[in-house]
Coordinates of C-alpha atoms in Angstrom, one line a residue:
Chain A
A1 CA -158.5 130.5 -57.3
A2 CA -158.2 132.8 -54.3
Q3 CA -156.6 131.5 -51.2
G4 CA -159.6 131.4 -49.0
S5 CA -159.9 134.8 -47.7
G6 CA -163.0 135.9 -46.1
P7 CA -166.2 135.7 -48.0
V8 CA -165.3 135.6 -51.6
P9 CA -167.3 138.1 -53.5
G10 CA -169.5 136.8 -56.2
D11 CA -169.8 139.5 -58.7
G12 CA -168.8 143.1 -58.7
A13 CA -170.8 144.5 -55.9
G14 CA -170.2 142.0 -53.4
P15 CA -171.4 141.9 -49.9
P16 CA -170.3 144.8 -47.6
A17 CA -166.9 144.4 -46.1
P18 CA -166.8 142.7 -42.8
E19 CA -165.3 144.6 -39.8
R20 CA -162.3 142.4 -39.5
V21 CA -161.1 140.4 -42.4
L22 CA -158.6 137.8 -41.8
F23 CA -155.9 137.6 -44.3
P24 CA -153.7 134.7 -44.1
P25 CA -150.1 135.9 -44.0
T26 CA -149.1 134.4 -47.3
F27 CA -152.0 136.2 -49.1
S28 CA -151.4 139.1 -51.4
V29 CA -154.0 140.9 -53.3
S30 CA -152.1 140.8 -56.4
E31 CA -152.4 137.2 -56.8
I32 CA -156.0 137.1 -57.8
K33 CA -156.3 136.8 -61.4
N34 CA -159.7 138.0 -61.9
K35 CA -159.6 141.8 -62.3
Q36 CA -162.9 142.5 -60.7
R37 CA -162.3 140.4 -57.7
R38 CA -158.9 141.7 -57.4
H39 CA -160.0 145.3 -57.6
F40 CA -162.6 144.6 -54.9
M41 CA -160.2 143.0 -52.6
F42 CA -157.8 145.7 -52.9
L43 CA -160.6 148.2 -52.1
R44 CA -161.3 146.3 -49.0
W45 CA -157.6 146.1 -48.0
K46 CA -157.4 149.9 -48.4
Q47 CA -160.3 150.6 -46.3
Q48 CA -158.9 148.4 -43.6
Q49 CA -155.7 150.2 -43.8
R50 CA -157.3 153.6 -43.5
K51 CA -159.4 152.4 -40.5
E52 CA -156.2 151.2 -38.7
K53 CA -154.5 154.5 -39.5
L54 CA -157.4 156.5 -38.0
A55 CA -157.5 154.3 -35.0
L56 CA -153.9 154.8 -34.4
K57 CA -154.2 158.5 -34.7
K58 CA -157.1 158.6 -32.1
K59 CA -155.1 156.6 -29.7
R60 CA -152.2 158.8 -30.0
R61 CA -154.3 161.9 -29.6
K62 CA -156.0 160.4 -26.6
E63 CA -152.5 159.6 -25.1
R64 CA -151.3 163.0 -25.7
E65 CA -154.3 164.6 -24.0
A66 CA -154.0 162.2 -21.2
L67 CA -150.4 163.2 -20.6
G68 CA -151.2 166.8 -20.7
D69 CA -148.1 168.9 -19.9
K70 CA -145.8 165.9 -20.0
A71 CA -146.6 164.9 -23.4
P72 CA -143.6 164.6 -25.8
P73 CA -143.4 167.6 -28.2
K74 CA -145.1 167.1 -31.5
A75 CA -143.0 165.5 -34.2
V76 CA -141.9 168.1 -36.8
P77 CA -142.9 166.8 -40.2
K78 CA -140.1 166.2 -42.6
T79 CA -139.9 168.7 -45.3
I80 CA -137.4 169.0 -48.2
E81 CA -135.8 171.9 -46.4
N82 CA -135.4 169.9 -43.2
Q83 CA -133.9 166.9 -45.0
R84 CA -131.7 169.1 -47.2
V85 CA -128.2 167.4 -47.6
Y86 CA -125.8 169.3 -45.5
D87 CA -123.6 171.6 -47.8
E88 CA -120.1 172.1 -46.7
T89 CA -119.9 175.5 -48.1
T90 CA -122.7 176.8 -46.0
V91 CA -121.7 180.1 -44.6
D92 CA -121.4 180.7 -40.9
P93 CA -122.3 184.3 -40.1
N94 CA -119.2 184.7 -37.9
D95 CA -116.8 183.2 -40.5
E96 CA -113.8 185.4 -40.6
E97 CA -112.4 184.0 -43.9
V98 CA -115.8 184.7 -45.7
A99 CA -115.8 188.3 -44.1
F100 CA -112.3 188.8 -45.4
D101 CA -113.2 187.4 -48.9
E102 CA -116.1 189.7 -49.1
A103 CA -114.1 192.7 -48.1
T104 CA -111.8 192.1 -51.0
D105 CA -113.8 190.7 -53.9
E106 CA -115.1 192.7 -56.9
F107 CA -118.2 194.1 -54.9
A108 CA -116.2 195.6 -52.2
P109 CA -116.2 199.1 -53.7
Y110 CA -120.0 198.9 -54.0
F111 CA -120.4 197.9 -50.4
N112 CA -118.0 200.5 -49.3
R113 CA -120.0 203.0 -51.2
Q114 CA -117.3 204.0 -53.5
T115 CA -119.3 203.2 -56.5
V116 CA -122.9 203.9 -57.6
P117 CA -124.6 201.3 -59.6
K118 CA -125.5 202.1 -63.2
I119 CA -127.2 199.3 -65.1
L120 CA -127.4 198.6 -68.8
I121 CA -130.4 196.4 -69.8
T122 CA -130.4 194.8 -73.3
T123 CA -131.8 191.9 -75.0
S124 CA -130.7 189.3 -77.6
D125 CA -131.1 190.0 -81.3
R126 CA -134.3 191.1 -82.6
P127 CA -136.5 191.2 -79.4
R128 CA -140.1 190.7 -79.6
G129 CA -142.8 192.8 -77.9
R130 CA -142.9 190.9 -74.6
T131 CA -139.3 191.0 -74.1
V132 CA -139.2 194.8 -74.9
R133 CA -142.0 195.4 -72.5
F134 CA -140.4 193.4 -69.9
C135 CA -137.1 195.4 -70.3
E136 CA -138.9 198.5 -69.8
Q137 CA -140.4 197.4 -66.7
L138 CA -137.4 196.1 -65.2
A139 CA -135.8 199.5 -65.9
T140 CA -138.5 201.2 -63.8
V141 CA -137.9 198.8 -61.1
I142 CA -134.1 199.1 -61.0
P143 CA -133.1 202.6 -60.3
N144 CA -130.4 204.3 -62.5
S145 CA -130.8 201.7 -65.4
H146 CA -130.9 202.3 -69.1
V147 CA -132.5 200.1 -71.8
Y148 CA -130.6 199.9 -75.0
Y149 CA -131.6 198.2 -78.2
R150 CA -129.2 195.5 -79.3
R151 CA -128.7 195.9 -82.9
G152 CA -126.7 192.7 -83.6
L153 CA -123.8 193.9 -81.7
A154 CA -121.4 191.5 -80.4
L155 CA -121.2 191.4 -76.4
K156 CA -117.5 191.4 -76.4
R157 CA -117.6 194.8 -78.1
I158 CA -120.4 196.2 -76.0
I159 CA -118.5 195.6 -72.8
P160 CA -115.5 197.8 -73.3
Q161 CA -117.7 200.6 -74.3
C162 CA -120.0 200.1 -71.3
I163 CA -116.8 200.3 -69.0
A164 CA -115.7 203.4 -70.7
R165 CA -119.1 205.0 -70.0
D166 CA -119.1 204.0 -66.3
F167 CA -121.6 201.3 -66.2
T168 CA -121.3 198.9 -63.3
D169 CA -123.5 196.1 -64.5
L170 CA -124.9 194.6 -67.6
I171 CA -128.1 192.6 -68.0
V172 CA -128.8 190.8 -71.1
I173 CA -132.3 189.2 -71.5
N174 CA -132.3 186.2 -73.8
E175 CA -135.3 185.6 -75.8
D176 CA -136.8 182.4 -77.4
R177 CA -139.9 182.1 -79.3
K178 CA -141.2 185.5 -78.2
I179 CA -140.6 185.1 -74.6
P180 CA -137.7 185.9 -72.4
N181 CA -136.1 182.8 -71.0
G182 CA -132.6 183.6 -70.0
L183 CA -130.7 186.3 -68.2
V184 CA -127.1 187.2 -68.1
L185 CA -125.9 189.4 -65.3
S186 CA -122.5 190.6 -65.6
H187 CA -120.7 192.9 -63.2
L188 CA -118.7 195.3 -65.4
P189 CA -115.3 196.2 -64.2
D190 CA -114.1 192.6 -64.8
G191 CA -116.7 191.2 -62.3
P192 CA -118.4 187.9 -62.3
T193 CA -120.8 186.9 -64.8
A194 CA -123.9 184.8 -63.9
H195 CA -126.1 183.1 -66.5
F196 CA -129.7 182.2 -65.4
R197 CA -132.5 180.5 -66.9
M198 CA -135.6 182.6 -66.4
S199 CA -139.1 181.3 -66.3
S200 CA -142.6 182.4 -65.4
V201 CA -142.2 185.9 -66.4
R202 CA -145.2 188.0 -65.5
L203 CA -145.5 191.6 -66.8
R204 CA -147.3 194.2 -64.7
K205 CA -150.5 193.9 -66.4
E206 CA -150.7 190.1 -65.9
I207 CA -150.4 190.5 -62.2
K208 CA -153.6 190.3 -60.3
R209 CA -154.5 192.9 -57.7
K210 CA -151.4 195.1 -58.4
G211 CA -150.8 198.5 -57.4
K212 CA -149.9 201.6 -59.3
E213 CA -146.6 202.0 -61.1
P214 CA -143.4 201.7 -59.2
T215 CA -142.2 205.3 -58.4
E216 CA -138.7 206.6 -58.8
H217 CA -137.7 205.9 -55.0
V218 CA -135.0 203.6 -54.4
P219 CA -136.4 200.4 -53.2
E220 CA -135.2 198.3 -50.4
V221 CA -133.6 194.9 -51.1
I222 CA -134.5 191.6 -49.3
L223 CA -132.3 188.6 -50.0
N224 CA -133.5 185.4 -48.5
N225 CA -132.0 182.0 -47.9
F226 CA -128.7 182.5 -49.7
T227 CA -126.7 180.2 -47.6
T228 CA -123.8 178.6 -49.2
R229 CA -120.7 180.5 -50.5
L230 CA -122.0 180.3 -54.0
G231 CA -125.4 181.7 -52.9
H232 CA -123.7 184.5 -51.0
S233 CA -121.9 185.7 -54.0
I234 CA -125.0 185.5 -56.1
G235 CA -126.7 187.4 -53.4
R236 CA -124.2 190.2 -53.4
M237 CA -124.4 190.3 -57.2
F238 CA -128.1 191.2 -56.8
A239 CA -127.5 193.5 -54.0
A240 CA -125.1 195.3 -56.0
L241 CA -127.7 196.2 -58.6
F242 CA -129.5 198.6 -56.4
P243 CA -128.1 201.8 -54.8
H244 CA -127.0 201.4 -51.2
D245 CA -129.3 203.8 -49.4
P246 CA -132.9 202.9 -49.8
Q247 CA -135.5 205.7 -49.7
F248 CA -137.9 204.5 -47.0
I249 CA -140.4 207.1 -48.1
G250 CA -141.0 205.1 -51.2
R251 CA -142.0 202.0 -49.2
Q252 CA -140.9 199.7 -52.0
V253 CA -139.1 196.6 -51.6
A254 CA -137.5 194.3 -54.2
T255 CA -137.2 190.7 -52.9
F256 CA -134.8 187.9 -54.1
H257 CA -136.0 184.7 -52.4
N258 CA -134.1 181.6 -52.9
Q259 CA -136.0 178.4 -52.4
R260 CA -134.4 175.1 -53.5
D261 CA -132.2 176.8 -56.0
Y262 CA -135.0 178.8 -57.6
I263 CA -134.7 182.5 -57.1
F264 CA -137.9 184.3 -57.0
F265 CA -138.0 188.0 -57.6
R266 CA -140.9 190.1 -56.4
F267 CA -141.5 193.9 -56.2
H268 CA -143.9 195.1 -53.7
R269 CA -145.1 198.3 -51.9
Y270 CA -145.6 197.8 -48.1
I271 CA -147.4 199.6 -45.6
F272 CA -147.4 199.2 -41.8
K273 CA -150.9 198.9 -40.6
S274 CA -149.6 198.3 -37.0
E275 CA -146.7 197.1 -35.1
K276 CA -147.3 193.6 -36.0
K277 CA -149.1 193.7 -39.2
V278 CA -147.8 194.8 -42.6
G279 CA -149.5 194.8 -45.9
I280 CA -147.9 194.4 -49.1
Q281 CA -149.2 195.0 -52.6
E282 CA -147.4 193.7 -55.6
L283 CA -146.4 196.0 -58.3
G284 CA -143.8 195.5 -60.9
P285 CA -142.7 192.4 -62.9
R286 CA -142.0 189.1 -61.3
F287 CA -139.9 186.3 -62.5
T288 CA -137.9 183.3 -61.3
L289 CA -134.4 182.5 -62.0
K290 CA -132.2 179.4 -61.8
L291 CA -128.5 179.7 -61.9
R292 CA -126.8 178.0 -64.7
S293 CA -123.3 179.1 -64.6
L294 CA -121.1 181.6 -62.8
Q295 CA -118.1 182.9 -64.5
K296 CA -115.1 184.7 -63.0
G297 CA -114.6 187.4 -65.6
T298 CA -117.0 189.3 -67.8
F299 CA -119.0 187.5 -70.4
D300 CA -116.8 185.2 -72.5
S301 CA -118.2 182.0 -73.3
K302 CA -115.2 180.4 -74.9
F303 CA -112.3 181.3 -73.0
G304 CA -113.8 182.4 -69.6
E305 CA -112.9 180.8 -66.4
Y306 CA -116.0 179.2 -64.9
E307 CA -116.5 179.2 -61.2
W308 CA -119.5 177.0 -61.2
I309 CA -121.4 175.3 -64.0
H310 CA -124.7 173.3 -63.4
K311 CA -123.8 169.9 -64.5
R312 CA -127.0 167.9 -64.7
R313 CA -125.7 164.4 -64.5
E314 CA -123.6 165.1 -61.4
M315 CA -125.7 167.7 -59.6
D316 CA -129.2 166.6 -60.1
T317 CA -128.7 163.2 -58.6
S318 CA -130.3 163.8 -55.2
R319 CA -133.7 165.6 -54.6
R320 CA -132.5 166.9 -51.3
K321 CA -129.3 168.5 -52.5
F322 CA -129.2 172.2 -53.4
H323 CA -126.3 174.5 -54.2
L324 CA -127.5 178.0 -53.5
Chain B
C1 CA -129.1 154.6 -129.4
W2 CA -130.9 157.4 -127.7
S3 CA -130.6 160.7 -129.6
P4 CA -131.3 163.7 -127.6
Q5 CA -134.4 164.6 -129.4
V6 CA -135.9 161.3 -128.7
V7 CA -134.8 161.6 -125.1
W8 CA -136.4 165.1 -124.8
S9 CA -139.8 164.0 -126.5
M10 CA -140.0 161.2 -124.3
L11 CA -139.0 162.7 -120.8
G12 CA -139.3 166.4 -121.1
N13 CA -142.6 166.8 -122.9
R14 CA -144.7 163.8 -122.5
Q15 CA -143.8 161.1 -120.1
F16 CA -142.5 161.1 -116.7
C17 CA -139.1 162.5 -115.6
S18 CA -138.2 162.0 -112.0
Y19 CA -136.2 165.2 -111.9
K20 CA -138.9 167.3 -113.0
M21 CA -140.7 169.4 -110.4
S22 CA -143.6 171.2 -111.8
T23 CA -145.2 174.2 -110.1
K24 CA -148.2 176.4 -111.2
T25 CA -146.0 178.9 -113.3
Q26 CA -142.8 177.0 -114.1
N27 CA -141.1 173.6 -114.3
F28 CA -137.8 172.9 -112.3
C29 CA -135.3 170.3 -112.9
R30 CA -133.7 168.6 -109.8
N31 CA -130.9 167.0 -111.6
E32 CA -127.6 168.1 -109.9
Y33 CA -125.8 168.7 -113.3
N34 CA -128.5 171.0 -114.4
L35 CA -127.0 174.4 -115.4
T36 CA -130.0 176.7 -114.9
G37 CA -132.3 174.7 -112.7
L38 CA -135.2 174.9 -115.1
C39 CA -136.7 172.1 -117.1
N40 CA -136.0 173.2 -120.8
R41 CA -135.1 171.6 -123.9
S42 CA -131.7 173.4 -123.7
S43 CA -131.1 173.0 -120.0
C44 CA -131.8 169.3 -119.6
P45 CA -128.5 167.5 -118.9
L46 CA -130.3 164.2 -120.2
A47 CA -131.5 165.6 -123.4
N48 CA -128.4 167.3 -124.6
S49 CA -125.3 165.3 -125.5
Q50 CA -122.9 168.2 -125.3
Y51 CA -123.4 169.9 -121.9
A52 CA -121.5 171.8 -119.3
T53 CA -122.0 173.0 -115.7
V54 CA -120.2 174.6 -112.8
R55 CA -120.5 173.0 -109.3
E56 CA -118.7 173.8 -106.1
E57 CA -117.4 171.4 -103.7
K58 CA -116.0 172.4 -100.2
G59 CA -115.5 175.9 -101.4
R60 CA -113.8 175.1 -104.7
C61 CA -115.4 175.3 -108.1
Y62 CA -115.3 172.8 -110.8
L63 CA -116.4 172.7 -114.5
Y64 CA -118.1 169.6 -115.6
M65 CA -118.3 168.7 -119.2
K66 CA -120.2 166.1 -121.1
T67 CA -119.6 165.1 -124.8
I68 CA -121.0 162.7 -127.3
E69 CA -118.0 160.8 -127.5
R70 CA -118.2 159.4 -124.0
A71 CA -121.9 158.9 -124.1
A72 CA -121.5 155.2 -124.1
F73 CA -119.2 155.3 -120.8
P74 CA -121.5 156.5 -117.9
R75 CA -118.5 156.2 -115.5
R76 CA -116.4 158.6 -117.7
L77 CA -119.2 160.8 -118.8
W78 CA -118.5 163.9 -116.8
E79 CA -115.2 165.4 -117.2
R80 CA -114.1 167.7 -114.2
V81 CA -111.9 170.7 -114.4
L82 CA -110.8 172.5 -111.3
L83 CA -111.3 176.3 -111.8
S84 CA -108.8 178.8 -110.3
K85 CA -109.7 180.8 -107.1
N86 CA -109.1 184.1 -109.0
Y87 CA -112.4 185.1 -110.5
E88 CA -111.1 186.5 -113.6
K89 CA -108.7 183.6 -114.3
A90 CA -111.5 181.3 -113.7
L91 CA -113.7 183.0 -116.3
E92 CA -110.9 182.7 -118.8
E93 CA -110.5 179.1 -118.0
I94 CA -114.2 178.5 -118.7
D95 CA -113.8 180.2 -121.9
E96 CA -110.9 178.1 -122.9
N97 CA -112.5 174.9 -121.9
L98 CA -115.8 175.6 -123.6
I99 CA -114.3 177.2 -126.7
Y100 CA -116.5 176.3 -129.8
W101 CA -119.3 175.4 -127.6
P102 CA -122.8 176.9 -128.0
R103 CA -123.1 180.4 -126.7
F104 CA -125.9 179.5 -124.4
I105 CA -124.0 177.0 -122.4
R106 CA -121.0 179.3 -122.1
H107 CA -122.9 182.1 -120.9
K108 CA -124.9 180.3 -118.4
C109 CA -121.8 178.6 -117.0
K110 CA -120.2 181.9 -116.4
Q111 CA -123.3 183.2 -114.7
R112 CA -123.6 180.2 -112.5
F113 CA -119.9 180.5 -111.5
T114 CA -120.4 184.2 -110.6
K115 CA -123.4 183.3 -108.4
I116 CA -121.4 180.6 -106.7
T117 CA -118.5 182.7 -105.9
Q118 CA -120.8 185.3 -104.5
Y119 CA -122.5 183.0 -102.1
L120 CA -119.1 181.6 -101.0
I121 CA -117.9 185.0 -100.1
R122 CA -121.1 185.5 -98.1
I123 CA -120.6 182.3 -96.2
R124 CA -117.0 183.3 -95.2
K125 CA -118.3 186.8 -94.0
L126 CA -120.9 185.2 -92.0
T127 CA -118.8 182.7 -90.2
L128 CA -116.8 185.7 -89.0
K129 CA -119.8 187.1 -87.2
R130 CA -121.4 185.8 -84.1
Q131 CA -122.8 182.2 -84.7
R132 CA -125.9 181.5 -82.7
K133 CA -125.7 178.1 -81.1
L134 CA -129.0 176.3 -80.8
V135 CA -129.2 174.2 -77.7
P136 CA -132.1 171.8 -77.8
L137 CA -134.4 171.7 -74.9
R138 CA -135.0 168.3 -73.3
R139 CA -138.7 167.9 -72.7
K140 CA -138.4 165.7 -69.7
I141 CA -136.0 168.0 -68.1
E142 CA -138.0 171.0 -68.8
R143 CA -141.1 169.6 -67.3
R144 CA -139.2 168.3 -64.3
E145 CA -137.8 171.8 -63.7
N146 CA -141.2 173.5 -64.2
R147 CA -142.8 171.2 -61.6
R148 CA -139.9 171.7 -59.1
E149 CA -140.3 175.4 -59.6
E150 CA -143.9 175.2 -58.7
K151 CA -143.3 173.2 -55.7
A152 CA -140.6 175.5 -54.7
L153 CA -143.0 178.5 -55.0
I154 CA -145.5 176.9 -52.8
A155 CA -142.9 175.9 -50.2
A156 CA -141.5 179.5 -50.3
Q157 CA -144.6 181.2 -49.0
L158 CA -143.2 184.4 -50.4
D159 CA -145.7 186.9 -49.0
N160 CA -145.3 185.5 -45.5
A161 CA -141.5 185.6 -45.8
I162 CA -141.5 189.2 -47.0
E163 CA -143.9 190.3 -44.4
K164 CA -141.8 188.6 -41.6
E165 CA -138.7 190.3 -43.0
L166 CA -140.2 193.7 -43.0
L167 CA -141.5 193.3 -39.5
E168 CA -138.1 192.3 -38.4
R169 CA -136.6 195.4 -40.0
L170 CA -139.1 197.5 -38.4
K171 CA -138.3 195.9 -35.0
Q172 CA -134.7 196.5 -35.4
D173 CA -135.2 200.1 -36.2
T174 CA -133.8 200.3 -39.6
Y175 CA -136.6 202.7 -40.5
G176 CA -135.7 205.0 -37.7
D177 CA -138.2 207.5 -36.8
I178 CA -140.6 207.3 -39.8
Y179 CA -143.0 204.9 -38.0
N180 CA -144.3 205.5 -34.6
F181 CA -146.5 202.7 -33.4
P182 CA -148.0 202.6 -29.9
I183 CA -148.6 199.1 -29.3
H184 CA -151.2 198.9 -26.6
A185 CA -153.9 201.3 -25.7
F186 CA -152.3 202.2 -22.3
D187 CA -149.1 203.2 -24.0
K188 CA -151.1 206.3 -24.9
A189 CA -152.1 206.7 -21.4
L190 CA -148.5 206.4 -20.4
Q191 CA -147.5 209.2 -22.7
Q192 CA -150.1 211.4 -20.9
Q193 CA -148.6 210.4 -17.6
D194 CA -145.1 211.1 -18.7
A195 CA -145.9 214.6 -18.9
E196 CA -146.1 214.5 -15.1
S197 CA -143.0 213.0 -13.9
E198 CA -139.4 213.2 -15.3
S199 CA -137.8 211.0 -12.8
E200 CA -140.1 208.4 -14.1
S201 CA -138.6 208.9 -17.5
E202 CA -135.0 208.8 -16.1
A203 CA -135.7 205.5 -14.4
E204 CA -137.3 204.3 -17.5
R205 CA -134.2 205.3 -19.4
E206 CA -132.0 203.2 -17.1
E207 CA -134.3 200.4 -17.4
D208 CA -134.7 200.8 -21.0
E209 CA -131.0 200.7 -21.6
D210 CA -130.6 197.6 -19.6
E211 CA -133.6 196.2 -21.4
D212 CA -132.4 197.3 -24.7
V213 CA -128.9 196.0 -24.2
D214 CA -130.4 192.6 -23.2
K215 CA -132.9 192.8 -26.0
R216 CA -130.2 193.7 -28.5
E217 CA -128.2 190.6 -27.5
F218 CA -131.2 188.4 -27.7
V219 CA -132.2 189.7 -31.1
E220 CA -128.9 189.4 -32.7
A221 CA -128.3 185.8 -31.5
E222 CA -131.6 184.8 -33.0
D223 CA -130.9 186.5 -36.3
S224 CA -129.4 183.9 -38.6
E225 CA -130.3 185.5 -42.0
L226 CA -127.5 186.2 -44.1
S227 CA -127.8 189.3 -46.1
D228 CA -125.1 191.8 -46.0
F229 CA -127.4 194.6 -46.6
E230 CA -129.2 193.9 -43.6
D231 CA -126.1 193.5 -41.7
M232 CA -124.8 196.6 -42.6
D233 CA -127.8 198.6 -41.7
K234 CA -128.1 196.8 -38.5
L235 CA -124.6 197.8 -37.6
E236 CA -125.2 201.5 -38.6
T237 CA -128.6 201.8 -36.7
S238 CA -127.2 200.1 -33.6
S239 CA -124.9 203.0 -33.3
E240 CA -127.6 205.4 -33.9
E241 CA -129.6 203.8 -31.3
E242 CA -127.2 204.6 -28.6
Q243 CA -127.1 208.2 -29.7
E244 CA -130.8 208.4 -29.7
E245 CA -131.0 206.8 -26.2
E246 CA -129.5 210.0 -24.7
E247 CA -131.6 212.3 -26.8
E248 CA -135.0 211.0 -26.9
V249 CA -136.8 209.3 -24.2
E250 CA -140.4 208.9 -24.8
K251 CA -140.1 207.5 -28.1
K252 CA -137.5 205.0 -27.0
A253 CA -139.8 204.2 -24.2
S254 CA -142.6 203.4 -26.5
H255 CA -140.2 201.6 -29.0
S256 CA -138.8 199.5 -26.2
K257 CA -142.2 198.5 -25.2
S258 CA -142.8 197.7 -28.8
K259 CA -140.1 195.2 -29.0
G260 CA -143.0 193.4 -27.8
K261 CA -141.9 189.9 -26.7
T262 CA -141.2 190.4 -23.2
P263 CA -144.2 191.2 -20.9
L264 CA -144.9 194.7 -20.2
K265 CA -143.8 196.3 -17.0
G266 CA -145.9 197.3 -14.2
P267 CA -143.8 200.2 -12.9
A268 CA -144.2 202.0 -16.1
R269 CA -147.8 202.6 -15.3
R270 CA -147.5 203.5 -11.5
K271 CA -146.7 206.8 -10.4
R272 CA -143.4 206.2 -8.6
P273 CA -141.7 203.3 -10.1
Y274 CA -138.9 201.8 -8.3
I275 CA -139.8 198.2 -8.1
E276 CA -139.4 196.1 -11.2
I277 CA -142.4 193.7 -11.4
E278 CA -142.9 191.6 -14.3
Y279 CA -146.5 190.6 -15.2
E280 CA -147.7 187.6 -16.9
E281 CA -149.7 188.2 -19.7
E282 CA -152.9 187.0 -18.3
T283 CA -152.9 189.8 -15.8
E284 CA -152.3 192.5 -18.5
P285 CA -155.9 193.2 -19.1
S286 CA -156.6 193.7 -15.6
A287 CA -153.6 196.1 -15.5
K288 CA -155.2 197.9 -18.4
T289 CA -158.4 198.5 -16.6
K290 CA -156.5 199.9 -13.6
A291 CA -155.0 202.6 -15.6
A292 CA -158.2 203.6 -17.3

């Protein structure tokens, strides 16, 4: 039987909970065998906890008001971003080594404005309607890009042809069960190849409150939150897709926002309503990417040298650890 | 003993044969030694005491034969002969082994052998092409990733982030001359007053430069976002700014006012500014009314 705690409820709807219930310290609600009674006692315990919490809050607020200016600053709530495990490869903006690396890696010609990006977009075999439409929309978003139908050709044979025709980047959209679900981005003259898992793809007609079609102007690029070395190189890969000089007249901006290893792509048109207010309107497709692997050379699944592979067992152990 | 006619009348026609698969139009035989695959009197391996088939194993073709003499020894019933890899030679071998056998069985054996070689060739050709590797999705992991993606999306607050970034770029003048924003109402009044005094503008220029230098340092230290694109543009436009300083004055004045974090300056509104007085924000409205 229950260990003598307050008034024992007779049946389900017992007497209303008293203001202060005395629980002997060895009592725990889970020891009552009767389910109804146990449930009732648990609810009462919960109510009491809530009351205590509220009282504590009120007290703290009163203290804070009483102190006025001298009150200690409000505690910052913990978020996953705050608690992120410190990654030793985080790039310091003043790091010389990083700057030197970036001046000499495969994207240096792009950032020195020696090459103009030219993109080839293709799919896996036999693409279905959704993927085809997505490719077309992507081609309107990325300037100087061409969509080619993949007629069962091997990538290894396409790549030398692309290099011969001066393409700088190759995008392959992989499809499964009629929806696009993967993206392979390969920088062509022997540049790195990144393989992403693509999810929540929205075509233009599925976006609510969208604007008109994206025009031919070169959009600006926003790259957010690419902090580690790996993130940095991926960010540069994305930046290398777009021509270096954006046309501000077009007022279009393509955003790659990295949050907890998910890269969100959005395409907006902005307008400055005043100095401190800007309005944005989403046009164009949207999708999210998650990096699966980064390979040093061009696409070669068997003999390539992988710079980074997502290994689930090792890398997904902590919820606060991110790699990009 | 079981004569083939009896076997056939039992299994094939009337009673149950476990190898028989009947469909609406036809009957099939699932027996692995069946020559044609159909359930017929002449194709049933159980109902014919003399029978032959061609089967392939691991890419090599064998001729299997069954004769009446061995009907009593189930283990030795089927005799196996390896056929040569050469197509014509194999056909000759079939003919040799099945000499004096009924025409039907010989013909069907050769037909079956032809079909088998054709599909073996196709297998070899296909393995040379790209093989699609099917990677199974793990449901738990997919669910977990989708959930994390949703949470990340909420945490990202994309619209706010993009707007903030665009405003930052506006402040740092990456857009150059395209946007002219007078912040406050009395800036317009300022522009009217600027028509009067040029010395005022000179003083402003000096003050602006100081202010801009300070502001530039202030802004850069604060900026910790890492995007090369932005960095490069900032580097370029900072040099542009210095050029512009000398050329244009009014616009710079309004721009520098528009880097709006520091409080606005009193002297800008007065007729002869020589003293730099900083107002607190509360007194601004009163300052406004003075000008008007």
